[in-house]
mmCIF file of C-alpha atoms in Angstrom:
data_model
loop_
_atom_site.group_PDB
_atom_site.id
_atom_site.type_symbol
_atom_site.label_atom_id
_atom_site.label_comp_id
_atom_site.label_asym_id
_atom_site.label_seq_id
_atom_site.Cartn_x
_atom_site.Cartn_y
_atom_site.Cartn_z
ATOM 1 C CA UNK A 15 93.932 96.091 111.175
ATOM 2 C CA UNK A 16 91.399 98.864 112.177
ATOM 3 C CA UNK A 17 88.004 97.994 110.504
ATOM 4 C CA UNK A 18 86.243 101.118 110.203
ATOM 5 C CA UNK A 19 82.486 101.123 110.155
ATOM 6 C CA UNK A 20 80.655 104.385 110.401
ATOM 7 C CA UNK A 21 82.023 108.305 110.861
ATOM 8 C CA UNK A 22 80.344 111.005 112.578
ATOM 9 C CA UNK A 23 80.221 113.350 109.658
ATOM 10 C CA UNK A 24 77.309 114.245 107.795
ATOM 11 C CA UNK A 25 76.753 114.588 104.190
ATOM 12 C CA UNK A 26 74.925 117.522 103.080
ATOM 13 C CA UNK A 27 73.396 115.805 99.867
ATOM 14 C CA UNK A 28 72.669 111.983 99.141
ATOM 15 C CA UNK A 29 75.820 110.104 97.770
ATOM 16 C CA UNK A 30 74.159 108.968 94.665
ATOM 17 C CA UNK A 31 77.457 108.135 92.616
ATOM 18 C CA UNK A 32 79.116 106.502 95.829
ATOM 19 C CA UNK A 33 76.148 104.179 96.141
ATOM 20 C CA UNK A 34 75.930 103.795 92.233
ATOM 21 C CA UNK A 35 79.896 102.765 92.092
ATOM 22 C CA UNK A 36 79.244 100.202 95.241
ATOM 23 C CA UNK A 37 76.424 98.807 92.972
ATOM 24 C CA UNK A 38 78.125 98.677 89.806
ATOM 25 C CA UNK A 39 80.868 96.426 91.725
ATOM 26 C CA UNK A 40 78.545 94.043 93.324
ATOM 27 C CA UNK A 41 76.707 94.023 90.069
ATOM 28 C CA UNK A 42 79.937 92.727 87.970
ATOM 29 C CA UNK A 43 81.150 90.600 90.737
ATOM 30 C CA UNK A 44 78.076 88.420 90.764
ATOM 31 C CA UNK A 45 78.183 88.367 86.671
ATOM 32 C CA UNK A 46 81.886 87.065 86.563
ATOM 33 C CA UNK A 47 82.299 83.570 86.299
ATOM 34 C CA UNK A 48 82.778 81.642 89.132
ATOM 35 C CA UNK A 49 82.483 84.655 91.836
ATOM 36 C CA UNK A 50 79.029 84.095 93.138
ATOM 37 C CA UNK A 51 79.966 80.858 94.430
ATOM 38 C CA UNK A 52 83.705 81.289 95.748
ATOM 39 C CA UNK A 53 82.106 81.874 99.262
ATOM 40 C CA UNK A 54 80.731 78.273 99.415
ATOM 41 C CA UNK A 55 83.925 76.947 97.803
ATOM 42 C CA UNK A 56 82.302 76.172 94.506
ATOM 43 C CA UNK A 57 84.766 75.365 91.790
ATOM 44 C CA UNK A 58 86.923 73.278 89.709
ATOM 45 C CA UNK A 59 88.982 73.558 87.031
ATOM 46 C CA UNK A 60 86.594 74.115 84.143
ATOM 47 C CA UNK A 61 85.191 76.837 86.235
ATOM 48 C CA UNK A 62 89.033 78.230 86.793
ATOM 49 C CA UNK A 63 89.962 78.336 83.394
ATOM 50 C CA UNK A 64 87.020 80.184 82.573
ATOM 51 C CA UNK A 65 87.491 82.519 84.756
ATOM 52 C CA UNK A 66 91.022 82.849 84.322
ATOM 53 C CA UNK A 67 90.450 83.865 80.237
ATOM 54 C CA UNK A 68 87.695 86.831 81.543
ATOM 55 C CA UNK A 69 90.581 87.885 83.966
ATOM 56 C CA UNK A 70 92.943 87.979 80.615
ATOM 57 C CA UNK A 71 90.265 90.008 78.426
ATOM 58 C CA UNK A 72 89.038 92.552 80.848
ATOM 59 C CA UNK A 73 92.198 93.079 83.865
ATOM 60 C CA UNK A 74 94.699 95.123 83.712
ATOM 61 C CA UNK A 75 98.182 93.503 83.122
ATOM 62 C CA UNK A 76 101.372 95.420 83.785
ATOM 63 C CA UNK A 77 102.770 93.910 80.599
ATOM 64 C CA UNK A 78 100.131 95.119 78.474
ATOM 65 C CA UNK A 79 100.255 98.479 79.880
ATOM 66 C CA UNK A 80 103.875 99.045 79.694
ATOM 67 C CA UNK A 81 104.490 97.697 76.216
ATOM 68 C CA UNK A 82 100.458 98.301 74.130
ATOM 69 C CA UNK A 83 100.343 94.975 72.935
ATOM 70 C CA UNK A 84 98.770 91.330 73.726
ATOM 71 C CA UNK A 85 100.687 88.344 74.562
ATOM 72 C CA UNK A 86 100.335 85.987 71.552
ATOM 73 C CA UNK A 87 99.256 83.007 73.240
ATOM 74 C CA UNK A 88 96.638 83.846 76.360
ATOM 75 C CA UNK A 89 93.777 81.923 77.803
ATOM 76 C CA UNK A 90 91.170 80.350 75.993
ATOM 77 C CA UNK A 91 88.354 79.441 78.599
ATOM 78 C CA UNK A 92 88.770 75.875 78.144
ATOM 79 C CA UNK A 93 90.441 73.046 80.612
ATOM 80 C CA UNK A 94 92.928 70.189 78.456
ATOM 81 C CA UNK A 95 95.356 67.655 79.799
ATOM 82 C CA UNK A 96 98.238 68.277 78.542
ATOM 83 C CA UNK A 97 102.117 65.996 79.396
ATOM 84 C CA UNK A 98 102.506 68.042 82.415
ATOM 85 C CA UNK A 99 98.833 67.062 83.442
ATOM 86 C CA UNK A 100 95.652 68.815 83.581
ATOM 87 C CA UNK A 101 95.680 72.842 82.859
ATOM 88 C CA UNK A 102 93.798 76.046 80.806
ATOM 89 C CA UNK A 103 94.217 75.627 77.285
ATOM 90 C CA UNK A 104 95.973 78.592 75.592
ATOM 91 C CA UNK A 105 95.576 79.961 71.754
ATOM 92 C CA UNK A 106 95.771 82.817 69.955
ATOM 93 C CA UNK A 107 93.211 86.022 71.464
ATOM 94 C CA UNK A 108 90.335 85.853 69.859
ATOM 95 C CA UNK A 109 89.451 89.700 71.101
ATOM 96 C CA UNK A 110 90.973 93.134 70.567
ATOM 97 C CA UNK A 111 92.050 94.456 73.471
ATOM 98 C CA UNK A 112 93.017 98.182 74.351
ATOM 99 C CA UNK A 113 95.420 98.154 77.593
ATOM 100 C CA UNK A 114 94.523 101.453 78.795
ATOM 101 C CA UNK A 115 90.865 100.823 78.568
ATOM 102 C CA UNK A 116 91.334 97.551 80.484
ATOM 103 C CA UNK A 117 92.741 99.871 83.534
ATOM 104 C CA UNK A 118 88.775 101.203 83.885
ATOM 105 C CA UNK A 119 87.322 97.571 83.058
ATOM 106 C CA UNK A 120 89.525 96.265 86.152
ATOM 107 C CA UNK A 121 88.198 98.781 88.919
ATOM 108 C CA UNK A 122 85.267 96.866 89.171
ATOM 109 C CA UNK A 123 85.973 93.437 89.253
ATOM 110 C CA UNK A 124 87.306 91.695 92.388
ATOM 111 C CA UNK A 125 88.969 88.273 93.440
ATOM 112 C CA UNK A 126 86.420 87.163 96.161
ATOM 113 C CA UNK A 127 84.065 88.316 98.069
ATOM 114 C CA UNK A 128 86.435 89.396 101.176
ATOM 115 C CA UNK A 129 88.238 91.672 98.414
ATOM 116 C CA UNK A 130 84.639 92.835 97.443
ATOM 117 C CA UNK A 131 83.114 93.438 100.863
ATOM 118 C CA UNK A 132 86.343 95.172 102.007
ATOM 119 C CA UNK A 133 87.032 97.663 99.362
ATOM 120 C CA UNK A 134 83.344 98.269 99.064
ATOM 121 C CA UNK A 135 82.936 99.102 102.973
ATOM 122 C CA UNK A 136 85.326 101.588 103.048
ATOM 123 C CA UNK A 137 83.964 103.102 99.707
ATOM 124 C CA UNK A 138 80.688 103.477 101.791
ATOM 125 C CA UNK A 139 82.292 104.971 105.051
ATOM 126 C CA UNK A 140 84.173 107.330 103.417
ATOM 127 C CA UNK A 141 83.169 108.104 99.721
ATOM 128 C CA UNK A 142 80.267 110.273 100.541
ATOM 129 C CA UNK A 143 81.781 113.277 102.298
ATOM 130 C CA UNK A 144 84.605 113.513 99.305
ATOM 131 C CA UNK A 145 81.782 113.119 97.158
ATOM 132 C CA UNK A 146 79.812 116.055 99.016
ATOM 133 C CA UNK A 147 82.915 117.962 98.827
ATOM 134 C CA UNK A 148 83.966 117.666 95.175
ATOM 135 C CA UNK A 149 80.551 117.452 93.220
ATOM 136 C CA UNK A 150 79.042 114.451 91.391
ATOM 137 C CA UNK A 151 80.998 115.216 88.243
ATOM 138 C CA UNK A 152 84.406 115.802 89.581
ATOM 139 C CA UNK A 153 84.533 112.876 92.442
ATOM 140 C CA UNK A 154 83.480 110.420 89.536
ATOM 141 C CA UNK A 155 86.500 111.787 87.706
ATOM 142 C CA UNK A 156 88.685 111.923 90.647
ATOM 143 C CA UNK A 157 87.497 108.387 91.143
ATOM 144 C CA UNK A 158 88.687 107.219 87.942
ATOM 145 C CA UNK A 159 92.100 109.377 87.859
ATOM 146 C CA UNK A 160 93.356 107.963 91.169
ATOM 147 C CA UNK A 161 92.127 103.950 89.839
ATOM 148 C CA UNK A 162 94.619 104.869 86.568
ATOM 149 C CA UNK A 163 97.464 106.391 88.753
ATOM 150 C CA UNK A 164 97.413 103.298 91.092
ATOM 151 C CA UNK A 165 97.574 101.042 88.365
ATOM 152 C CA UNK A 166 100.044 102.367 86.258
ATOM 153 C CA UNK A 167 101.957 103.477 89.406
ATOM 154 C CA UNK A 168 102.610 99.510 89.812
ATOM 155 C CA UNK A 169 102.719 98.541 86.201
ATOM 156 C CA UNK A 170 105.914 100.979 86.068
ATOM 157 C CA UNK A 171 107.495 99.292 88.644
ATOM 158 C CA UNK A 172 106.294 95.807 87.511
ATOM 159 C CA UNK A 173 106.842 96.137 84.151
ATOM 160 C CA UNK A 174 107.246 92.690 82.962
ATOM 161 C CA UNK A 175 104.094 90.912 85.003
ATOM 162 C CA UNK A 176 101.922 89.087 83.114
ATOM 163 C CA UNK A 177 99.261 88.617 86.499
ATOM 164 C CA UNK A 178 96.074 90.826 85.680
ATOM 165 C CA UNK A 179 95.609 93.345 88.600
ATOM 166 C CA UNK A 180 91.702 93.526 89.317
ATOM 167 C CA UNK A 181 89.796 95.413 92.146
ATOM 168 C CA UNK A 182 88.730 99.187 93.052
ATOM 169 C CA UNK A 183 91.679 99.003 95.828
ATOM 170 C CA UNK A 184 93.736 101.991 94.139
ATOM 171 C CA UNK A 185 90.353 104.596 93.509
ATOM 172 C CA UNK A 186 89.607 103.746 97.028
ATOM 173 C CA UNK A 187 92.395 104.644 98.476
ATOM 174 C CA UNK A 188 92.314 107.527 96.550
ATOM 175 C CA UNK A 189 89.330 108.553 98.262
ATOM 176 C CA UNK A 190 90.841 107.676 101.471
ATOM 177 C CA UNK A 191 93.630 110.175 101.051
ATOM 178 C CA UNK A 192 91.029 113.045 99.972
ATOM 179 C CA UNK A 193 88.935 112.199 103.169
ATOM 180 C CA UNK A 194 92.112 112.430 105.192
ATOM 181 C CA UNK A 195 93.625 115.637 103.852
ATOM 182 C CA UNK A 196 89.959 117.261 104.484
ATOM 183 C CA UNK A 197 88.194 115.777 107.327
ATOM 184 C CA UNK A 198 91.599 114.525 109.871
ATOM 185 C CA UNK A 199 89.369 115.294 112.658
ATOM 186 C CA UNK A 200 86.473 113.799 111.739
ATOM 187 C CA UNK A 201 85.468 111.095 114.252
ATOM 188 C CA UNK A 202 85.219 107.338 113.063
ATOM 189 C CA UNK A 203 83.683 104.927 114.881
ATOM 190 C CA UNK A 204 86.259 101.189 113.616
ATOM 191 C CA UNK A 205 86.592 97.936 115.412
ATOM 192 C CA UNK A 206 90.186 97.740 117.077
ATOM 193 C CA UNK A 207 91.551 94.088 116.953
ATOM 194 C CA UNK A 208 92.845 93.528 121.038
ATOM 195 C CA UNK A 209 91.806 90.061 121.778
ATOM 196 C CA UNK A 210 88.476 90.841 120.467
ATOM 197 C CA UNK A 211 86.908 93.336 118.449
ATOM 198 C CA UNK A 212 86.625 96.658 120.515
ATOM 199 C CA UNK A 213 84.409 99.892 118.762
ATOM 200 C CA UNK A 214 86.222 102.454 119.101
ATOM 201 C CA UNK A 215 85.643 106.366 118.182
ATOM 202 C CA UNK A 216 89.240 107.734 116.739
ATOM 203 C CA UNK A 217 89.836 110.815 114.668
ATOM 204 C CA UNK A 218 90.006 109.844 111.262
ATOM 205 C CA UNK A 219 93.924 110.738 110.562
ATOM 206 C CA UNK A 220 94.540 107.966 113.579
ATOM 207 C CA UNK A 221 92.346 105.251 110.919
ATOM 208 C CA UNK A 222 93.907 106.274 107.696
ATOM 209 C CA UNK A 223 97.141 106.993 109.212
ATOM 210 C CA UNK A 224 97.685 103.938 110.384
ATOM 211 C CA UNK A 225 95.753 102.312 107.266
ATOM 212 C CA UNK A 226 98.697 103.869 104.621
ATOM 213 C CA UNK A 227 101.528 102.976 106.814
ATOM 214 C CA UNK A 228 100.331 99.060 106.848
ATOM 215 C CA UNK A 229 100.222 99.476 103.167
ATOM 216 C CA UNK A 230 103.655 101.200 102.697
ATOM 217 C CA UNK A 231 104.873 98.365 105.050
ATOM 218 C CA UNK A 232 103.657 95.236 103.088
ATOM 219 C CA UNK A 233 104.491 96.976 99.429
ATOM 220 C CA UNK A 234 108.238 96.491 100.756
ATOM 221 C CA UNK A 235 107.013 93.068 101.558
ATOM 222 C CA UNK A 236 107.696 93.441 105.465
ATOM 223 C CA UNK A 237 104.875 91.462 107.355
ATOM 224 C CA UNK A 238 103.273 89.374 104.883
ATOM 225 C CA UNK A 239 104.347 86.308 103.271
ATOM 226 C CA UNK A 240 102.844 86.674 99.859
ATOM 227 C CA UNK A 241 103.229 89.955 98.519
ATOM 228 C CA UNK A 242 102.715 88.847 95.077
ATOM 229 C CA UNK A 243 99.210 88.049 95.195
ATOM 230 C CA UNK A 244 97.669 92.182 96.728
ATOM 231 C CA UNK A 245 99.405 95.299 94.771
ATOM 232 C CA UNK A 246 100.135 97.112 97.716
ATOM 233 C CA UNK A 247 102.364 99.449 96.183
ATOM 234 C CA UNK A 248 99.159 100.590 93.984
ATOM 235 C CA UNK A 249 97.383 101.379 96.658
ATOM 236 C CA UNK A 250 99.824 103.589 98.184
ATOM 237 C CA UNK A 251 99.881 105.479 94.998
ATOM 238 C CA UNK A 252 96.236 106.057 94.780
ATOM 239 C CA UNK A 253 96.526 107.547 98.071
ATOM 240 C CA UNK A 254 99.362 110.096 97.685
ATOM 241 C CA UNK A 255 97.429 111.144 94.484
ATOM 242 C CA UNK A 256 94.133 111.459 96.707
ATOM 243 C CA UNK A 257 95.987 113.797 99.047
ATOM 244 C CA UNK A 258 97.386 115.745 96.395
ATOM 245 C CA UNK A 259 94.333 116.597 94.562
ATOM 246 C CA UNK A 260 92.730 117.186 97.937
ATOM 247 C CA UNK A 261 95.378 119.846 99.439
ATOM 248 C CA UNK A 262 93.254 122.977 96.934
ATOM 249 C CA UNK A 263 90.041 122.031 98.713
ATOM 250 C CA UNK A 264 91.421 121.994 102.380
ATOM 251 C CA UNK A 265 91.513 125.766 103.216
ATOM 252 C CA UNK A 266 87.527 126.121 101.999
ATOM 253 C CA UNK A 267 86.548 122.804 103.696
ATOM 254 C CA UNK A 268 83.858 122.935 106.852
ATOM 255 C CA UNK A 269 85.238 120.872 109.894
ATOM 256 C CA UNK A 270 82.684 117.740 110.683
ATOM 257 C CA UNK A 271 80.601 118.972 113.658
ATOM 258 C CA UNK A 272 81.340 118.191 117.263
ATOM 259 C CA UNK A 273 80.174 114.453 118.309
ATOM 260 C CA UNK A 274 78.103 114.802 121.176
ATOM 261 C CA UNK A 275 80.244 114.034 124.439
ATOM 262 C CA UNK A 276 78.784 112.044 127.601
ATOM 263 C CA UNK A 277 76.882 113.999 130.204
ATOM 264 C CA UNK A 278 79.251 112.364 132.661
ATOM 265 C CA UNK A 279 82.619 114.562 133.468
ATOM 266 C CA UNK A 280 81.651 117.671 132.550
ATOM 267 C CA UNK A 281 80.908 120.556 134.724
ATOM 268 C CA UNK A 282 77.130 121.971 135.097
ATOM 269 C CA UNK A 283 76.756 125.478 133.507
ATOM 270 C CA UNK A 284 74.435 127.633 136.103
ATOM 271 C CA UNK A 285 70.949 128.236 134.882
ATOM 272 C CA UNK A 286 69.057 131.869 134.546
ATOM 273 C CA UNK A 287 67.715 132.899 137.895
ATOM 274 C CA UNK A 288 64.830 132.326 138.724
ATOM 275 C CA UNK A 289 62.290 135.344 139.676
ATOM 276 C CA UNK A 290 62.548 136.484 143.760
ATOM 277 C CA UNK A 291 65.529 134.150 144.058
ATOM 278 C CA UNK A 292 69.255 134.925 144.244
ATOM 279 C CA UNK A 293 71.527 133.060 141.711
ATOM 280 C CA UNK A 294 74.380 131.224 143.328
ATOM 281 C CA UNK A 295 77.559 133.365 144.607
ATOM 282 C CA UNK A 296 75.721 136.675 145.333
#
């Protein structure tokens, strides 16, 4: 997959809510249990249970959405050994829970720190020109409406899943489809996987393009072997609905400047003459 890393396009004011959703993220991700140490493989199953009852409180389960209501037995945090062996404990919740408000709770937690650093990088890439574009107020709620489509886009189609769906995957990709409908020209310097990584500079419709069809792709489950564990289909969603809202703003949009081309290749303008001489050709 392209990894994209920087874009030649210029914000005309600071990205303050960009940076202060790429904070909030790595600020919840380090405060759920368990998450801070999954890169050095720290665990067990204490630590899994517990994590596995914050997942049932504050993600967003398909089942939950679809039907308003809590399952009546759900994680409790702890770790028993039951006849089948060792597992989480499950009781009665012990919380109220509101389904729809669990859909905001989920866009910032993640399932490791490859889901963090990923979502998060292309946030950062791309987020601030659609949030020069919109305004601070309406890319914060463009943010959030294209997080609720995604996940409600899957929990439609999923209706009877009981796995929580976590991660900002669906609000990004919402962004991506804004930045694509509004900047497709816009240069982006990404690392192209051919034996190693290569930087490349492609326009950005070549980066996204390619980007939504891998994720159309896998949400039919073609080319991966567990589709059940990333809602692909979710983050197609987000990204149709990040085009859509985009298409007003296109006509009134600036194009991203010109990158600067190599010296090499191109052909010398003549200079002004200079005084008492002849320019060239006369």
């Amino acid at each position: 997959m392209v990894i994209p890393v920087h874009d030649v396009n210029p914000a005309r004011r600071i990205p303050w809510v960009t940076y202060a959703l790429i904070a909030a993220n790595f600020v919840v991700f380090l405060r759920t249990p368990g998450m801070a140490g999954s890169l050095a493989g720290e665990g067990g199953l204490a630590q899994a249970c517990r994590l596995e009852a914050f997942l049932g409180q504050w993600a967003a389960v398909p089942r939950e959405l679809v039907h308003g209501r809590l399952p009546e037995l759900v994680p409790t945090g702890q770790a028993a050994v039951g006849p089948s062996g060792p597992g989480c404990l499950l009781g009665p919740p012990g919380y109220d829970k509101s389904p729809p408000l669990s859909v905001l709770t989920a866009m910032f937690l993640h399932g490791g720190w490859l889901h963090l650093l990923g979502n998060m990088l292309f946030l950062w890439v791309f987020g601030d020109n659609v949030e020069d574009r919109l305004g601070r107020v309406r890319y914060l709620l463009f943010y959030g409406l294209c997080g609720y489509a995604a996940t409600y886009g899957f929990a439609l189609v999923d209706a009877g899943s009981g796995t929580p769906m976590i991660g900002a995957s669906g609000a990004v990709a919402g962004v991506l489809g804004a930045y694509l409908v509004l900047y497709p020209r816009a240069r982006v310097w990404a690392l192209v996987p051919f034996l190693i990584l290569l930087p490349l500079r492609l326009p950005a419709w070549t980066v996204l393009g390619l980007w939504f069809v891998l994720q159309a792709v896998y949400s039919y489950g073609a080319g991966v072997s567990h589709t059940g564990t990333v809602a692909y289909l979710a983050h197609v969603v987000g990204f149709v609905v990040g085009m859509a809202c985009a298409v007003p703003l296109r006509r009134n949009t600036p194009p991203p400047p010109e990158p600067p081309r190599p010296p090499w290749g191109r052909r010398a303008r003549p200079g002004p003459a200079r005084p008492g001489r002849p320019r060239p050709g006369r």
